[in-house]
CSV table of C-alpha atoms in Angstrom, one decimal:
chain,number,residue,atom,x,y,z
P,7,MET,CA,15.1,53.7,15.4
P,8,LYS,CA,17.8,55.4,13.3
P,9,LEU,CA,16.3,54.2,10.1
P,10,PHE,CA,12.9,55.7,10.8
P,11,SER,CA,14.5,59.0,11.9
P,12,GLN,CA,16.2,59.3,8.6
P,13,VAL,CA,13.0,59.1,6.6
P,14,LEU,CA,10.8,61.2,8.9
P,15,PRO,CA,10.8,65.0,8.3
P,16,PHE,CA,11.1,65.6,12.0
P,17,PRO,CA,13.1,64.1,14.9
P,18,LEU,CA,11.4,61.6,17.1
P,19,SER,CA,11.0,62.2,20.8
P,20,ALA,CA,11.8,59.4,23.2
P,21,LYS,CA,8.1,58.8,23.8
P,22,SER,CA,7.3,58.7,20.1
P,23,SER,CA,10.2,56.4,19.5
P,24,ALA,CA,8.9,54.0,22.1
P,25,THR,CA,5.4,54.1,20.6
P,26,LEU,CA,6.7,53.5,17.1
P,27,ARG,CA,8.8,50.6,18.4
P,28,THR,CA,5.7,49.0,19.9
P,29,VAL,CA,3.7,49.4,16.7
P,30,SER,CA,6.5,47.9,14.7
P,31,VAL,CA,6.7,44.9,16.9
P,32,SER,CA,2.9,44.4,16.7
P,33,ILE,CA,3.0,44.7,12.9
P,34,ALA,CA,5.8,42.1,12.8
P,35,ALA,CA,3.9,39.7,15.0
P,36,LEU,CA,0.8,40.1,12.8
P,37,LEU,CA,2.8,39.4,9.7
P,38,LEU,CA,4.3,36.3,11.3
P,39,CYS,CA,0.8,35.1,12.1
P,40,LEU,CA,-0.4,35.7,8.6
P,41,MET,CA,2.6,33.8,7.2
P,42,ALA,CA,1.9,30.9,9.5
P,43,LEU,CA,-1.7,30.8,8.4
P,44,ALA,CA,-0.6,30.8,4.7
P,45,GLN,CA,1.5,27.7,5.2
P,46,PRO,CA,0.0,24.2,4.7
P,47,SER,CA,-0.9,22.5,8.0
P,48,PRO,CA,1.3,19.6,9.0
P,49,SER,CA,-1.8,17.9,10.4
P,50,ARG,CA,-2.8,14.5,9.0
P,51,ALA,CA,-6.5,15.6,9.1
P,52,ASP,CA,-6.8,15.3,5.4
P,53,TYR,CA,-6.2,11.6,5.7
P,54,ASN,CA,-8.4,10.9,8.7
P,55,ILE,CA,-11.6,9.8,7.0
P,56,ALA,CA,-14.8,9.7,9.0
P,57,GLU,CA,-17.4,9.7,6.3
P,58,ASN,CA,-18.3,7.5,3.3
P,59,SER,CA,-15.7,8.0,0.7
P,60,ILE,CA,-14.0,6.6,-2.5
P,61,ILE,CA,-10.2,6.6,-2.7
P,62,ASN,CA,-9.1,6.6,-6.3
P,63,TYR,CA,-6.2,9.0,-6.1
P,64,ALA,CA,-2.6,9.2,-4.7
P,65,ILE,CA,-2.0,9.8,-1.0
P,66,ASP,CA,1.6,10.1,0.3
P,67,ASP,CA,0.7,9.4,3.9
P,68,THR,CA,-0.9,6.8,6.2
P,69,VAL,CA,-4.7,6.7,5.9
P,70,TYR,CA,-6.9,6.3,9.0
P,71,VAL,CA,-10.6,5.5,8.7
P,72,TYR,CA,-12.8,6.2,11.8
P,73,GLY,CA,-16.4,6.1,13.0
P,74,SER,CA,-18.8,4.1,10.9
P,75,ALA,CA,-17.5,5.3,7.5
P,76,VAL,CA,-17.6,3.0,4.5
P,77,VAL,CA,-14.5,3.6,2.3
P,78,ASP,CA,-13.9,2.0,-1.1
P,79,VAL,CA,-10.4,1.8,-2.4
P,80,ILE,CA,-10.3,1.4,-6.2
P,81,SER,CA,-7.8,1.8,-8.9
P,82,PRO,CA,-5.8,4.0,-9.5
P,83,ALA,CA,-5.5,4.6,-5.7
P,84,PHE,CA,-1.8,4.8,-4.7
P,85,ILE,CA,-1.2,5.1,-0.9
P,86,THR,CA,2.5,5.5,-0.2
P,87,ASN,CA,4.8,6.5,2.7
P,88,GLY,CA,4.8,3.0,4.3
P,89,GLY,CA,2.1,3.5,6.9
P,90,GLY,CA,-0.6,1.8,4.9
P,91,LEU,CA,-4.3,2.1,5.6
P,92,ARG,CA,-6.0,1.3,9.0
P,93,ALA,CA,-9.7,0.9,9.8
P,94,PHE,CA,-10.8,1.8,13.3
P,95,ASP,CA,-14.1,1.9,15.3
P,96,THR,CA,-16.9,0.3,13.3
P,97,SER,CA,-15.7,1.5,9.9
P,98,VAL,CA,-15.7,-0.7,6.8
P,99,VAL,CA,-12.9,-0.6,4.1
P,100,ASN,CA,-13.5,-2.4,0.8
P,101,MET,CA,-10.4,-2.7,-1.3
P,102,TYR,CA,-11.1,-3.4,-5.0
P,103,GLY,CA,-7.9,-2.2,-6.6
P,104,GLY,CA,-5.0,0.2,-6.3
P,105,PHE,CA,-1.8,0.0,-4.3
P,106,ILE,CA,-1.0,0.3,-0.6
P,107,GLU,CA,2.6,0.6,0.5
P,108,GLY,CA,2.5,-1.0,4.0
P,109,PHE,CA,-0.2,-2.9,5.8
P,110,LEU,CA,-4.0,-2.9,5.2
P,111,GLY,CA,-5.2,-3.3,8.8
P,112,THR,CA,-8.4,-3.7,10.8
P,113,GLU,CA,-8.7,-2.6,14.5
P,114,GLY,CA,-11.4,-2.0,17.0
P,115,SER,CA,-14.7,-3.5,15.7
P,116,SER,CA,-13.9,-2.6,12.1
P,117,VAL,CA,-14.1,-4.7,9.0
P,118,VAL,CA,-11.7,-4.9,6.0
P,119,ASN,CA,-12.9,-6.7,2.8
P,120,LEU,CA,-10.1,-7.4,0.3
P,121,TYR,CA,-11.2,-8.1,-3.2
P,122,GLY,CA,-8.2,-6.9,-5.3
P,123,GLY,CA,-5.3,-4.6,-5.6
P,124,SER,CA,-1.7,-4.8,-4.4
P,125,ILE,CA,-0.6,-4.6,-0.8
P,126,GLU,CA,2.5,-5.4,1.2
P,127,GLY,CA,0.7,-7.1,4.1
P,128,LEU,CA,-2.4,-7.4,6.3
P,129,SER,CA,-2.9,-7.0,10.0
P,130,VAL,CA,-5.6,-7.7,12.6
P,131,SER,CA,-5.7,-6.0,16.0
P,132,GLY,CA,-8.1,-6.8,18.9
P,133,ALA,CA,-10.8,-9.4,19.4
P,134,ASN,CA,-13.6,-7.7,17.5
P,135,SER,CA,-12.2,-6.7,14.1
P,136,THR,CA,-12.6,-8.9,11.0
P,137,LEU,CA,-10.6,-9.4,7.8
P,138,ASN,CA,-12.4,-10.9,4.8
P,139,VAL,CA,-10.5,-11.9,1.7
P,140,TYR,CA,-12.2,-12.9,-1.5
P,141,GLY,CA,-10.6,-14.8,-4.4
P,142,THR,CA,-9.6,-18.2,-5.6
P,143,GLY,CA,-7.0,-20.7,-4.2
P,144,LEU,CA,-6.7,-18.7,-1.0
P,145,SER,CA,-4.9,-20.4,1.9
P,146,LEU,CA,-3.1,-19.5,5.1
P,147,ALA,CA,0.2,-21.0,6.1
P,148,GLY,CA,1.7,-20.7,9.6
P,149,PRO,CA,1.8,-19.7,12.3
P,150,TYR,CA,5.2,-18.1,12.3
P,151,ILE,CA,6.9,-15.8,14.8
P,152,GLY,CA,8.4,-12.7,13.3
P,153,MET,CA,10.0,-9.5,14.5
P,154,TYR,CA,9.2,-8.5,18.2
P,155,GLY,CA,7.8,-11.9,18.7
P,156,ARG,CA,4.6,-11.1,16.7
P,157,MET,CA,2.7,-14.0,15.3
P,158,TYR,CA,1.9,-14.0,11.6
P,159,TYR,CA,0.6,-16.2,8.8
P,160,VAL,CA,1.2,-16.1,5.1
P,161,LEU,CA,-1.7,-15.6,2.7
P,162,THR,CA,-1.4,-16.9,-0.8
P,163,GLY,CA,-3.8,-17.2,-3.7
P,164,THR,CA,-5.5,-15.0,-6.3
P,165,LEU,CA,-7.8,-12.1,-5.4
P,166,GLN,CA,-11.1,-11.6,-7.2
P,167,ASP,CA,-9.5,-9.1,-9.6
P,168,GLY,CA,-6.9,-11.7,-10.7
P,169,THR,CA,-4.1,-10.3,-8.6
P,170,ALA,CA,-1.8,-12.9,-7.2
P,171,ILE,CA,-1.2,-12.5,-3.5
P,172,ASP,CA,1.6,-13.7,-1.2
P,173,VAL,CA,1.7,-11.5,1.9
P,174,PRO,CA,2.0,-11.8,5.7
P,175,VAL,CA,-1.0,-11.5,7.9
P,176,VAL,CA,0.2,-10.2,11.3
P,177,LEU,CA,-1.9,-10.5,14.5
P,178,PHE,CA,-1.3,-7.6,16.8
P,179,GLU,CA,-2.1,-7.4,20.5
P,180,ASP,CA,-4.1,-4.5,21.9
P,181,THR,CA,-4.9,-3.5,25.5
P,182,GLU,CA,-8.0,-5.7,25.7
P,183,ALA,CA,-7.5,-8.9,23.9
P,184,ASN,CA,-5.4,-10.7,21.4
P,185,ALA,CA,-6.3,-10.9,17.7
P,186,GLN,CA,-7.0,-14.5,16.6
P,187,ILE,CA,-6.6,-16.1,13.2
P,188,SER,CA,-10.2,-17.1,13.4
P,189,GLN,CA,-11.0,-13.4,12.7
P,190,VAL,CA,-9.5,-13.9,9.2
P,191,HIS,CA,-12.1,-15.3,6.8
P,192,LEU,CA,-11.1,-16.6,3.3
P,193,PHE,CA,-13.9,-16.8,0.7
P,194,ASN,CA,-12.8,-19.0,-2.3
P,195,THR,CA,-15.3,-17.9,-4.8
P,196,ASP,CA,-16.0,-19.0,-8.4
P,197,PRO,CA,-13.7,-16.7,-10.5
P,198,LEU,CA,-16.5,-16.2,-13.0
P,199,VAL,CA,-18.9,-15.2,-10.2
P,200,ALA,CA,-16.3,-12.8,-8.9
P,201,LEU,CA,-15.7,-11.3,-12.3
P,202,LYS,CA,-19.4,-10.7,-12.8
P,203,ALA,CA,-19.6,-9.0,-9.5
P,204,GLN,CA,-16.8,-6.6,-10.6
P,205,VAL,CA,-18.7,-5.8,-13.8
P,206,GLU,CA,-21.9,-5.2,-11.9
P,207,LYS,CA,-20.2,-2.8,-9.5
P,208,LEU,CA,-18.8,-0.8,-12.4
P,209,GLY,CA,-22.3,-0.5,-13.8
P,210,THR,CA,-23.8,0.4,-10.4
P,211,THR,CA,-21.2,3.2,-9.9
P,212,GLY,CA,-21.8,4.5,-13.4
P,213,THR,CA,-18.3,3.7,-14.7
P,214,LEU,CA,-19.9,1.5,-17.3
P,215,SER,CA,-23.1,2.3,-19.2
P,216,ALA,CA,-26.1,0.0,-18.6
P,217,GLY,CA,-25.8,-1.3,-22.2
P,218,ASN,CA,-22.1,-2.2,-22.0
P,219,THR,CA,-22.6,-3.7,-18.5
P,220,ASN,CA,-25.3,-6.0,-19.8
P,221,ALA,CA,-23.3,-6.9,-22.9
P,222,LEU,CA,-20.3,-8.0,-20.7
P,223,LEU,CA,-22.5,-9.8,-18.2
P,224,THR,CA,-24.1,-11.8,-21.1
P,225,LYS,CA,-20.7,-13.0,-22.2
P,226,LEU,CA,-19.8,-14.1,-18.7
P,227,THR,CA,-23.1,-15.9,-18.3
P,228,ALA,CA,-22.4,-17.8,-21.5
P,229,ALA,CA,-19.0,-18.7,-20.0
P,230,GLN,CA,-20.7,-19.9,-16.8
P,231,ASN,CA,-23.2,-22.0,-18.8
P,232,ALA,CA,-20.4,-23.5,-20.8
P,233,ALA,CA,-18.3,-24.3,-17.7
P,234,ALA,CA,-21.4,-26.0,-16.1
P,235,SER,CA,-21.8,-28.3,-19.1
P,236,GLY,CA,-18.1,-29.0,-19.3
P,237,ASN,CA,-17.7,-27.3,-22.7
P,238,VAL,CA,-14.2,-25.8,-22.3
P,239,ALA,CA,-14.1,-24.6,-25.9
P,240,ALA,CA,-17.3,-22.6,-25.6
P,241,GLU,CA,-16.1,-21.2,-22.2
P,242,ARG,CA,-12.9,-20.1,-23.8
P,243,ASP,CA,-14.8,-18.5,-26.7
P,244,ALA,CA,-17.1,-16.6,-24.4
P,245,LEU,CA,-14.2,-15.3,-22.3
P,246,THR,CA,-12.2,-14.3,-25.4
P,247,ALA,CA,-15.2,-12.3,-26.6
P,248,PHE,CA,-15.4,-10.7,-23.1
P,249,LEU,CA,-11.7,-9.7,-23.3
P,250,ASN,CA,-12.1,-8.3,-26.8
P,251,GLN,CA,-15.1,-6.2,-25.8
P,252,VAL,CA,-13.3,-4.8,-22.7
P,253,LYS,CA,-10.3,-3.9,-24.8
P,254,ALA,CA,-12.6,-2.1,-27.3
P,255,LEU,CA,-14.3,-0.2,-24.5
P,256,VAL,CA,-10.9,0.9,-23.1
P,257,ARG,CA,-9.7,1.9,-26.6
P,258,THR,CA,-12.9,4.0,-27.2
P,259,GLY,CA,-12.7,5.6,-23.8
P,260,LYS,CA,-15.9,4.0,-22.5
P,261,ILE,CA,-14.2,2.4,-19.5
P,262,PRO,CA,-11.1,3.8,-17.7
P,263,THR,CA,-7.8,2.0,-18.6
P,264,ALA,CA,-7.2,1.0,-14.9
P,265,GLN,CA,-10.6,-0.6,-14.5
P,266,GLY,CA,-10.3,-2.3,-17.9
P,267,ALA,CA,-6.9,-3.7,-16.9
P,268,VAL,CA,-8.5,-5.2,-13.8
P,269,LEU,CA,-11.2,-7.0,-15.8
P,270,THR,CA,-8.9,-8.2,-18.5
P,271,GLY,CA,-6.4,-9.5,-15.9
P,272,ALA,CA,-9.1,-11.5,-14.1
P,273,ALA,CA,-10.5,-12.9,-17.4
P,274,GLN,CA,-7.1,-13.8,-18.6
P,275,ALA,CA,-6.4,-15.6,-15.3
P,276,ILE,CA,-9.5,-17.7,-15.9
P,277,LEU,CA,-8.5,-18.4,-19.5
P,278,ASP,CA,-5.0,-19.5,-18.4
P,279,SER,CA,-6.5,-21.9,-15.9
P,280,LEU,CA,-8.6,-23.7,-18.6
P,281,LYS,CA,-7.2,-27.0,-19.9
């Protein structure tokens, strides 16, 4: 208490000194509490999603989806830190684009629908969860036995957004039952149908105006009609017109660059497949 004695105009008694010491300790404790409250919480609560959401931003952590939430992952989502994204309970995760470092996994009685985007792997846990993959040329090879004796398959093909995929699908055990490859469903869809569905979704979410949505769908319908009649040249012309319009929409800011890249990538993949 020497410091306080030097600045006070009167000497402190032993009783006053003890009282001041108690007050000083209390103030210090209060300041420590306030400092702690001011610090960001180390909790992962920000990444525990339990309500309907759209992820189109960067997250440097593992993402957990709980309850009955429906979560859409769209470009430019960027989930890093290696933990990936996991769906629990009866939640539904739809991945249309973006990037996930690590595994996109389904557990409990949840459902994961994979339409596009870049991932490092897929996983299925338990007997009641479901993994659905939509694209073209999809196939599973295996089974293989990997690290820790876990069974996995290799999924190859092209997703609906035109992204090529070649990733492991790991079956994890839980406390109740073993995951089965029968819980993994591959939907090899017509690439033009898949591309139309992507355009329709952009219109539904308001990313594209109604007029631009209809104009793009008209070109894809023309490509479908040409394909049905075996007119490859007409199909190519319709797809080229579609590509040119998407590029113009990106250039004029009427569609985000990331979404435009998804559409042009898928359309170009169809064009490249034409003979």
